[in-house]
Amino acid sequence: MAFDIDMIKGVYASMGERVDKARELVGKPLTLAEKILYSHLWDGTPTTKFARGKDYVDFAPDRIACQDATAQMALLQFMQAGKDKVAVPTTVHCDHLIQAKQGAAVDLKHANETSKEVFDFLGSVSNKYGIGFWEPGAGIIHQVVLENYAFPGGMMIGTDSHTVNAGGLGMVAIGVGGADAVDVMAGMAWELKFPKLIGVKLTGKLSGWTAPKDVILKVAEILTVKGGTGAIVEYFGPGATSMSCTGKGTICNMGAEIGATTSTFGYDESMERYLRATDRSDVADAANAVKEHLTADPEVYANPEQYFDQVIEINLTELLPMLNGPFTPDLATEVGTMTEKALANDWPLAVEWGLIGSCTNSSYEDLSRASSIAQQALDKKLKTKAEFGINPGSEQVRYTTERDGILEIFEKLDAKIFTNACGPCIGQWGRYEDPKNAPKNSIVHSFNRNFAKRADGNPNTHAFVASPEMTAAIAIAGRLDFNPLTDKLINEDGEEVMLDEPTGWELPPKGFEVKENGYVEPLADGSSVNVIVAPDSERLQLLDPFLPITPASLQGMKLLIKAFGKCTTDHISMAGPWLRYRGHLDNIANNTLIGAVNAYNQKTNFVKNQLTGEYGGVPDTQREYKKAGIKTLVVGDHNYGEGSSREHAAMQPRHLGVAAVLVKSFARIHETNLKKQGMLALTFANESDYDLIQEDDTFNFLDIDQFAPDKPLTIEVVHADGSKDTIIANHSYNNAQIAWFNEGSALNLIKKENA
């Protein structure tokens, strides 16, 4: 039986009435995304038609999911909210703090020893506040959610950008910062700008070497890393219904890489099959009773141009396997065209590792199809040229694939089977002792992100994203430009052989099986549970409220850094070894913006201190400004804060004394995170004004006392020679968000209202 079945039935019970009322208000047939959004309004039955991309709307999500790295800060904040129990079903999943190095058993034991303090904290907080707890080794958050909690037509938020994975089961699932999750845990509404809608029509059918991963790699090429910003992507058409549920999850998962609010598919037979296979026939039966509300109205898919803001069409029959990268997930190369491109860009053609897994591609189907390629290497006497690493998505997937002999195939190729955790996908990979001086190389993986230093900390690692089956084939061949559709390999007998097309199972023929899934049910009454944080801990630190940023402090501000080019949340708050400090704000603040490139010298972690004239690290310089009582400004380029949902990228600068961030454009989650922490998130009204900012500038916010919705702010820029420029800065704050700023943070306002 499913978790929270009564909640799910409650959602379905009110859905028909709410969808009918929304259709009446909108005055036309509805997309699936609109049906879910309008049926989850905080006020219940719809009374207003909302403008896409304009109106801020209060929603009531059905549930929340948190991973261990972000849960620490989210729960530290929730502890200040004055609540006895979370208001909606919530889970915590321990999947980020486990380094992949020697193999599952050794790595998990090491993680339980080195991160015991953090796991004990998360477990006790979960027990106290009624939160379901998934122990280390239980699996990757998004795979576990898909197997246990996701349901068609539901709405969930999660403190990880790849929460969107649950769209594979027909949800509107959205990645948020921890402060957003705290709002909902505390029983308050969750605010989101009503998204625009992008429709992706899939015709034809996948076959041969082409996989669901190639669909989203193609969409990323079309839309780029910011083309989905502010929009929900809804997939439909015969190609969509012909695809497996976990394949749909893969596509939705990487919607985070195009900046989309989320992605989703309409309920169909593949979702029903998956629900029943994962012991949730009760959810399937309930969904079948309201299935007309769990997909778009027929008119929408018949004439999509009339109902979506943008429509893309992809013929799956013609789609070829793709490799996206390096250093960005939208740089796409069709298989068979890599040689010329790699040589022109000096990408290493030799591939050193093939990594299969992550929340994106770690299902039973993914591992079975990749293993069919690995088996051919054994059968055809091929010696693999690259090393293999495998991360199963959950203990259920691991146990079942081990039972069915799938993992054994990889082990015969000397693959390392890592823990059921994120591992290399989020920088938790012990590949090098000193990654800074590691050599230039190429790897191929089935993960979602491939930013510089993302997997192994080595800035010279060129990471390419591909499907699990293509990853396996390229690892066997050892060449980035290997095309399994046409290229032959020489086996150990000197014979020419070709790899056959991959085969696999959508679901395990003998069903899923697991002995210990790693779930810990919380106490019904956790009031007696004590949550202890040692005062001298270097891993955990109780939070002090942020003080409001006053108009007076926004005069005479200094420039901290003008970031050049891509500046993701990885650049602002690195993962990897820094994950150990995710629960200690002051300690993790020592990595603030150390990955951002200084526009004035093209170096990282090397900025000018205007108080001394000396150059030093960004956090050290900022701490000097803080000691002197001087607020600072960060300047950035387009899509600033792209990537992970980690709110540390907002909390760390705030903690150190950064008051405002002025950029050409923001990634959605990061902009919201900055607002939640009581900072100013601003965009250049004229993008070319970015070029006016000089290294020794001082800034005065001339009309901050008139801060109001839809009213730009005026910033006086005073240069070192005494000359001045005036910059107009736009913002997207509404009255409620301005109240966050005035109180010092959204959490301060929650505490005030609860009191």
Coordinates of N, CA, C and O in Angstrom, one line a residue, residues 627-687:
K627 N 33.7 43.1 9.0 CA 34.3 43.6 10.3 C 34.3 45.1 10.3 O 34.1 45.7 11.4
A628 N 34.4 45.7 9.1 CA 34.4 47.2 9.1 C 32.9 47.8 9.0 O 32.8 49.0 8.9
G629 N 31.9 46.9 9.0 CA 30.5 47.3 8.9 C 30.1 47.8 7.6 O 29.2 48.6 7.5
I630 N 30.8 47.3 6.5 CA 30.5 47.8 5.1 C 29.7 46.7 4.4 O 30.2 45.5 4.3
K631 N 28.5 47.0 3.8 CA 27.8 46.1 3.0 C 28.4 46.0 1.6 O 29.1 47.0 1.2
T632 N 28.2 44.9 0.9 CA 28.8 44.8 -0.4 C 27.8 44.3 -1.4 O 26.7 43.9 -1.1
L633 N 28.2 44.5 -2.7 CA 27.4 44.1 -3.9 C 28.1 43.1 -4.7 O 29.3 43.2 -4.9
V634 N 27.4 42.1 -5.2 CA 27.9 41.1 -6.2 C 27.3 41.4 -7.5 O 26.1 41.6 -7.6
V635 N 28.1 41.4 -8.6 CA 27.6 41.7 -9.9 C 27.8 40.4 -10.7 O 28.8 39.7 -10.6
G636 N 26.8 40.0 -11.6 CA 26.9 38.8 -12.3 C 26.3 38.9 -13.7 O 25.7 39.9 -14.1
D637 N 26.5 37.8 -14.5 CA 26.1 37.8 -15.9 C 24.7 37.2 -16.0 O 23.9 37.2 -15.1
H638 N 24.4 36.5 -17.1 CA 23.1 35.8 -17.4 C 23.0 34.5 -16.6 O 23.9 33.8 -16.3
N639 N 21.7 34.2 -16.2 CA 21.4 33.0 -15.6 C 22.1 32.7 -14.3 O 22.5 31.6 -14.0
Y640 N 22.4 33.8 -13.6 CA 23.2 33.7 -12.3 C 22.5 32.8 -11.3 O 21.3 32.9 -11.1
G641 N 23.2 31.9 -10.7 CA 22.6 30.9 -9.8 C 22.0 29.7 -10.5 O 21.2 29.0 -9.8
E642 N 22.4 29.5 -11.7 CA 21.9 28.3 -12.4 C 22.4 27.0 -11.6 O 23.4 27.0 -11.0
G643 N 21.6 26.0 -11.7 CA 22.0 24.7 -11.2 C 21.3 24.3 -9.9 O 20.0 24.5 -9.9
S644 N 22.0 23.8 -9.0 CA 21.3 23.2 -7.8 C 20.5 24.2 -7.0 O 20.7 25.4 -7.1
S645 N 19.5 23.7 -6.3 CA 18.6 24.6 -5.5 C 19.3 25.1 -4.2 O 18.6 25.8 -3.4
R646 N 20.5 24.7 -3.9 CA 21.1 25.0 -2.6 C 21.0 26.4 -2.2 O 21.5 27.3 -2.8
E647 N 20.3 26.6 -1.1 CA 20.1 28.0 -0.5 C 21.3 28.5 0.1 O 21.4 29.7 0.4
H648 N 22.3 27.6 0.4 CA 23.6 28.1 0.9 C 24.1 29.2 0.0 O 24.8 30.1 0.5
A649 N 23.9 29.1 -1.3 CA 24.4 30.1 -2.2 C 23.8 31.5 -2.0 O 24.4 32.5 -2.4
A650 N 22.7 31.5 -1.2 CA 22.1 32.8 -0.8 C 22.5 33.1 0.6 O 22.8 34.2 1.0
M651 N 22.4 32.1 1.5 CA 22.6 32.3 2.9 C 24.1 32.7 3.2 O 24.3 33.5 4.1
Q652 N 25.0 32.1 2.5 CA 26.4 32.4 2.8 C 26.8 33.9 2.5 O 27.3 34.5 3.4
P653 N 26.5 34.4 1.3 CA 26.7 35.8 1.1 C 26.0 36.7 2.1 O 26.6 37.7 2.6
R654 N 24.8 36.3 2.4 CA 24.0 37.1 3.4 C 24.7 37.1 4.8 O 24.8 38.1 5.4
H655 N 25.1 35.9 5.2 CA 25.8 35.8 6.5 C 27.1 36.6 6.6 O 27.4 37.2 7.6
L656 N 27.8 36.7 5.4 CA 29.0 37.5 5.4 C 28.9 39.0 5.2 O 29.8 39.7 5.3
G657 N 27.7 39.4 4.8 CA 27.4 40.8 4.7 C 27.2 41.4 3.3 O 27.1 42.6 3.1
V658 N 27.0 40.5 2.3 CA 26.5 40.9 1.0 C 25.1 41.3 1.1 O 24.3 40.5 1.6
A659 N 24.7 42.5 0.6 CA 23.4 43.0 0.7 C 22.6 42.9 -0.6 O 21.3 42.8 -0.5
A660 N 23.3 42.9 -1.7 CA 22.6 42.9 -3.0 C 23.3 42.1 -4.0 O 24.6 42.1 -4.0
V661 N 22.6 41.6 -5.0 CA 23.2 40.9 -6.1 C 22.5 41.5 -7.4 O 21.3 41.5 -7.5
L662 N 23.4 42.0 -8.3 CA 22.9 42.7 -9.5 C 23.4 42.0 -10.7 O 24.7 41.9 -10.9
V663 N 22.5 41.4 -11.5 CA 23.0 40.6 -12.6 C 22.1 40.9 -13.9 O 21.2 41.6 -13.8
K664 N 22.5 40.2 -15.0 CA 21.8 40.4 -16.2 C 20.5 39.6 -16.2 O 19.4 40.0 -16.7
S665 N 20.5 38.4 -15.6 CA 19.3 37.6 -15.3 C 19.6 36.5 -14.3 O 20.8 36.1 -14.1
F666 N 18.6 36.0 -13.6 CA 18.7 35.0 -12.6 C 18.1 33.7 -13.0 O 17.2 33.6 -13.8
A667 N 18.6 32.6 -12.4 CA 17.9 31.3 -12.4 C 16.8 31.5 -11.4 O 17.0 32.1 -10.3
R668 N 15.7 30.8 -11.6 CA 14.5 31.1 -10.8 C 14.7 30.8 -9.3 O 14.4 31.6 -8.4
I669 N 15.2 29.6 -9.0 CA 15.3 29.2 -7.6 C 16.2 30.1 -6.8 O 16.0 30.5 -5.7
H670 N 17.4 30.4 -7.5 CA 18.3 31.3 -6.7 C 17.8 32.7 -6.5 O 18.0 33.2 -5.4
E671 N 17.0 33.2 -7.4 CA 16.4 34.5 -7.2 C 15.5 34.5 -6.0 O 15.5 35.3 -5.1
T672 N 14.7 33.4 -5.9 CA 13.8 33.3 -4.8 C 14.5 33.1 -3.5 O 14.2 33.6 -2.4
N673 N 15.6 32.3 -3.5 CA 16.4 32.1 -2.3 C 17.0 33.4 -1.8 O 17.0 33.6 -0.6
L674 N 17.5 34.2 -2.7 CA 18.0 35.5 -2.2 C 16.9 36.4 -1.6 O 17.1 37.0 -0.5
K675 N 15.7 36.4 -2.2 CA 14.6 37.1 -1.6 C 14.3 36.6 -0.2 O 14.0 37.3 0.8
K676 N 14.2 35.2 -0.1 CA 13.8 34.6 1.2 C 14.8 35.0 2.3 O 14.4 35.1 3.5
Q677 N 16.1 35.2 2.0 CA 17.1 35.5 3.0 C 17.2 37.0 3.3 O 18.1 37.5 3.9
G678 N 16.2 37.8 2.7 CA 16.2 39.2 3.0 C 17.2 40.1 2.3 O 17.6 41.2 2.7
M679 N 17.6 39.6 1.1 CA 18.6 40.3 0.3 C 17.9 41.0 -0.9 O 16.7 40.7 -1.2
L680 N 18.6 41.8 -1.6 CA 18.1 42.4 -2.9 C 18.6 41.7 -4.1 O 19.8 41.5 -4.3
A681 N 17.7 41.1 -4.8 CA 18.0 40.4 -6.1 C 17.6 41.3 -7.2 O 16.4 41.4 -7.5
L682 N 18.5 41.8 -7.9 CA 18.2 42.9 -8.9 C 18.8 42.5 -10.3 O 19.8 41.8 -10.4
T683 N 18.2 43.0 -11.3 CA 18.7 42.8 -12.7 C 18.9 44.2 -13.4 O 18.1 45.2 -13.1
F684 N 19.9 44.3 -14.2 CA 20.2 45.5 -15.0 C 19.0 45.8 -15.9 O 18.6 44.9 -16.7
A685 N 18.5 47.0 -15.8 CA 17.4 47.4 -16.8 C 18.1 47.5 -18.2 O 17.4 47.1 -19.2
N686 N 19.3 47.9 -18.2 CA 20.1 47.9 -19.5 C 21.3 47.0 -19.3 O 22.2 47.3 -18.5
E687 N 21.3 45.9 -19.9 CA 22.3 44.9 -19.7 C 23.8 45.4 -19.9 O 24.7 44.9 -19.3

